[in-house]
């Protein structure tokens, strides 16, 4: 999704060029206690910039009998990793890779370069503030797999949450120094369901002290939350941003009841919503005001923009793409390289795994999706967990209107009224605080906010970790 390289001051560039490669001098004091994870230490990753922190990649088997193994990539914090929290990041889809998007297009320390030739350093990586753990979930996503074919027939929200929970406990066996670390779960898009669902499992299981995970909160970006509110927001946003005509919007208003159980039985409604999706095919629904990929590269393996829709389903449309949809192709090329897979402990460099940024078969076969996770919000708020939700305001996929409709449905008391928040003396967006929840927008950002506003998102992430409101004065 990256379209341009950051403009860096000369002093920063000089610093990056002089950075040493990772070696024992920079390792944390927990190396011995994390001995089981040592075999997953990543070295000689092709095209990797030199850094002074360790990172690990490999598999955790979550079901020995069926042979279900989930792939992870873990980056220690740039500084003081022993003192900083652990954050698990999940991307959605369902069926899309947290490694391909979150780790190497958004918030990780390495971003895939054009052409898939290598990686470049991300000066706004979130591992400046926390230890970052990326998980490809469920099985069938990215490098994650199962040796039992029937597992792929049972994929859904509940299956994914419980496998992710099993992953965490198995991962802590590899890295026991993080077992009692302050822990957060973050994600975007369909992970708007994954993240609260996993948080609920953690919360419920924490009743057993032997299973305790020190979960403090969740962070959600442009999240799918409530199907009815998400659909209503999608069509209203399309109309208010001149994507569809007054007539189409009028038909939807008159014929679509997104809160009913038979929304799509109304032909006028279905046809009008199809018209919205048809118009969105002409632009990037993830980012209304940026260009789509017009590619002729030999690397291209996905169409410039692909809408993932289940006809007649309440589930939201999925669209492959982002700020620069062409970068999805470069990412796919990079992760299918033999030398990359060997460095990440995925293969021996000869028998390769077929890595895709999004697995359409998983989406098509998704068997369990909660219509709304708002009841989970209420449960987590009552438990005292920190919940922050943010929304890029140029995203048409899960637009700011969808999120506002969903949060309004909660009926929470407002504790801080709608106001701008600032970053480097400029308006970063607007925010409103509720009893138990903070909501903020990012001005001019699309679906994957850190792609569009890397500096702002890092500052916002830092505020989330500290529990402090982003600056509301210049």
XYZ file of N, CA, C and O in Angstrom, residues 3 222 237 241 286-290 322-323 390-396 400 421 426-430 440-454 456-457:
168
model
N 3.081 4.089 -1.396
C 3.154 4.663 -2.721
C 4.415 5.473 -2.926
O 4.949 5.557 -4.013
N -10.527 1.339 11.557
C -11.574 1.151 10.540
C -12.183 -0.240 10.656
O -12.180 -1.028 9.708
N -22.057 6.932 3.079
C -20.771 7.565 2.789
C -20.569 7.691 1.279
O -20.109 8.725 0.793
N -20.213 11.333 -0.554
C -18.939 11.645 -1.212
C -19.050 11.520 -2.739
O -18.054 11.336 -3.429
N -10.790 1.765 -0.721
C -9.998 1.938 0.484
C -9.488 3.372 0.631
O -9.119 3.791 1.723
N -9.438 4.091 -0.464
C -8.843 5.433 -0.457
C -9.428 6.218 -1.618
O -8.945 6.138 -2.739
N -10.457 6.993 -1.341
C -11.252 7.603 -2.399
C -10.467 8.551 -3.287
O -10.792 8.710 -4.457
N -9.423 9.182 -2.756
C -8.796 10.273 -3.492
C -7.387 9.958 -3.970
O -6.626 10.860 -4.303
N -7.044 8.687 -4.033
C -5.756 8.291 -4.593
C -5.984 7.401 -5.808
O -7.063 6.867 -6.007
N -5.389 -0.959 -1.681
C -5.050 -0.018 -0.636
C -4.450 1.219 -1.247
O -4.781 1.590 -2.361
N -3.565 1.877 -0.523
C -2.997 3.132 -0.994
C -2.302 2.942 -2.334
O -2.437 3.746 -3.229
N -10.211 3.928 15.927
C -9.845 5.044 15.058
C -10.303 4.765 13.634
O -10.503 3.615 13.240
N -10.462 5.844 12.864
C -11.033 5.708 11.528
C -10.411 6.710 10.566
O -10.481 7.923 10.788
N -9.793 6.202 9.496
C -9.350 7.064 8.410
C -10.567 7.580 7.667
O -11.441 6.798 7.290
N -10.649 8.899 7.448
C -11.912 9.461 6.951
C -12.040 9.502 5.438
O -13.020 10.053 4.921
N -11.073 8.914 4.695
C -11.250 8.799 3.243
C -11.421 7.342 2.828
O -11.268 6.994 1.663
N -11.752 6.486 3.768
C -12.012 5.074 3.505
C -13.492 4.872 3.223
O -14.339 5.272 4.029
N -13.797 4.245 2.091
C -15.180 3.914 1.785
C -15.538 2.497 2.146
O -16.704 2.108 2.109
N -15.972 6.101 8.100
C -16.155 6.718 9.407
C -17.626 6.729 9.805
O -17.960 6.597 10.994
N -7.943 16.835 17.379
C -6.687 16.503 18.056
C -5.550 16.872 17.105
O -5.750 16.963 15.890
N -0.722 20.532 13.628
C -1.749 20.409 12.601
C -2.866 19.495 13.098
O -2.636 18.618 13.944
N -4.076 19.703 12.575
C -5.193 18.842 12.963
C -4.966 17.439 12.417
O -4.894 17.237 11.201
N -4.809 16.481 13.316
C -4.649 15.095 12.892
C -5.983 14.452 12.581
O -6.069 13.531 11.767
N -7.019 14.951 13.216
C -8.367 14.428 13.033
C -9.243 14.961 14.149
O -8.941 16.006 14.754
N -10.320 14.268 14.448
C -11.222 14.667 15.515
C -11.409 13.491 16.461
O -11.245 12.330 16.060
N -11.486 8.213 17.519
C -10.771 9.295 16.845
C -10.768 9.068 15.347
O -10.769 7.927 14.878
N -10.769 10.153 14.601
C -10.624 10.077 13.147
C -9.216 10.525 12.762
O -8.544 11.234 13.517
N -8.792 10.088 11.580
C -7.533 10.557 10.984
C -7.876 11.302 9.710
O -8.416 10.717 8.762
N -7.561 12.580 9.709
C -7.911 13.437 8.577
C -7.079 13.068 7.346
O -5.855 13.100 7.371
N -7.760 12.698 6.249
C -7.084 12.403 4.998
C -6.464 11.026 4.912
O -5.649 10.769 4.027
N -6.860 10.124 5.803
C -6.304 8.767 5.776
C -7.324 7.781 5.235
O -8.525 7.900 5.496
N -6.831 6.795 4.501
C -7.680 5.739 3.990
C -7.816 4.596 4.976
O -7.608 4.747 6.181
N -8.144 3.413 4.442
C -8.507 2.256 5.262
C -7.385 1.833 6.205
O -7.619 1.599 7.390
N -6.182 1.686 5.697
C -5.031 1.295 6.515
C -4.326 2.569 6.961
O -3.385 3.048 6.329
N -4.771 3.139 8.061
C -4.348 4.474 8.486
C -2.829 4.654 8.544
O -2.305 5.661 8.057
N -2.063 3.703 9.121
C -0.614 3.935 9.214
C 0.077 4.065 7.862
O 1.156 4.650 7.768
N -0.540 3.534 6.810
C 0.018 3.684 5.474
C -0.035 5.140 5.022
O 0.889 5.644 4.385
N -1.118 5.808 5.368
C -1.346 7.173 4.905
C -0.774 8.222 5.858
O -0.314 9.275 5.426
N -0.831 7.931 7.145
C -0.410 8.886 8.170
C 0.540 8.204 9.153
O 0.205 7.972 10.322
N 1.743 7.870 8.695
C 2.654 7.095 9.548
C 3.087 7.816 10.814
O 3.109 7.225 11.896
N 1.584 10.431 12.334
C 0.416 10.646 13.189
C -0.005 9.353 13.887
O -0.360 9.357 15.074
N 0.020 8.243 13.150
C -0.442 6.987 13.738
C 0.500 6.509 14.836
O 0.058 5.941 15.842
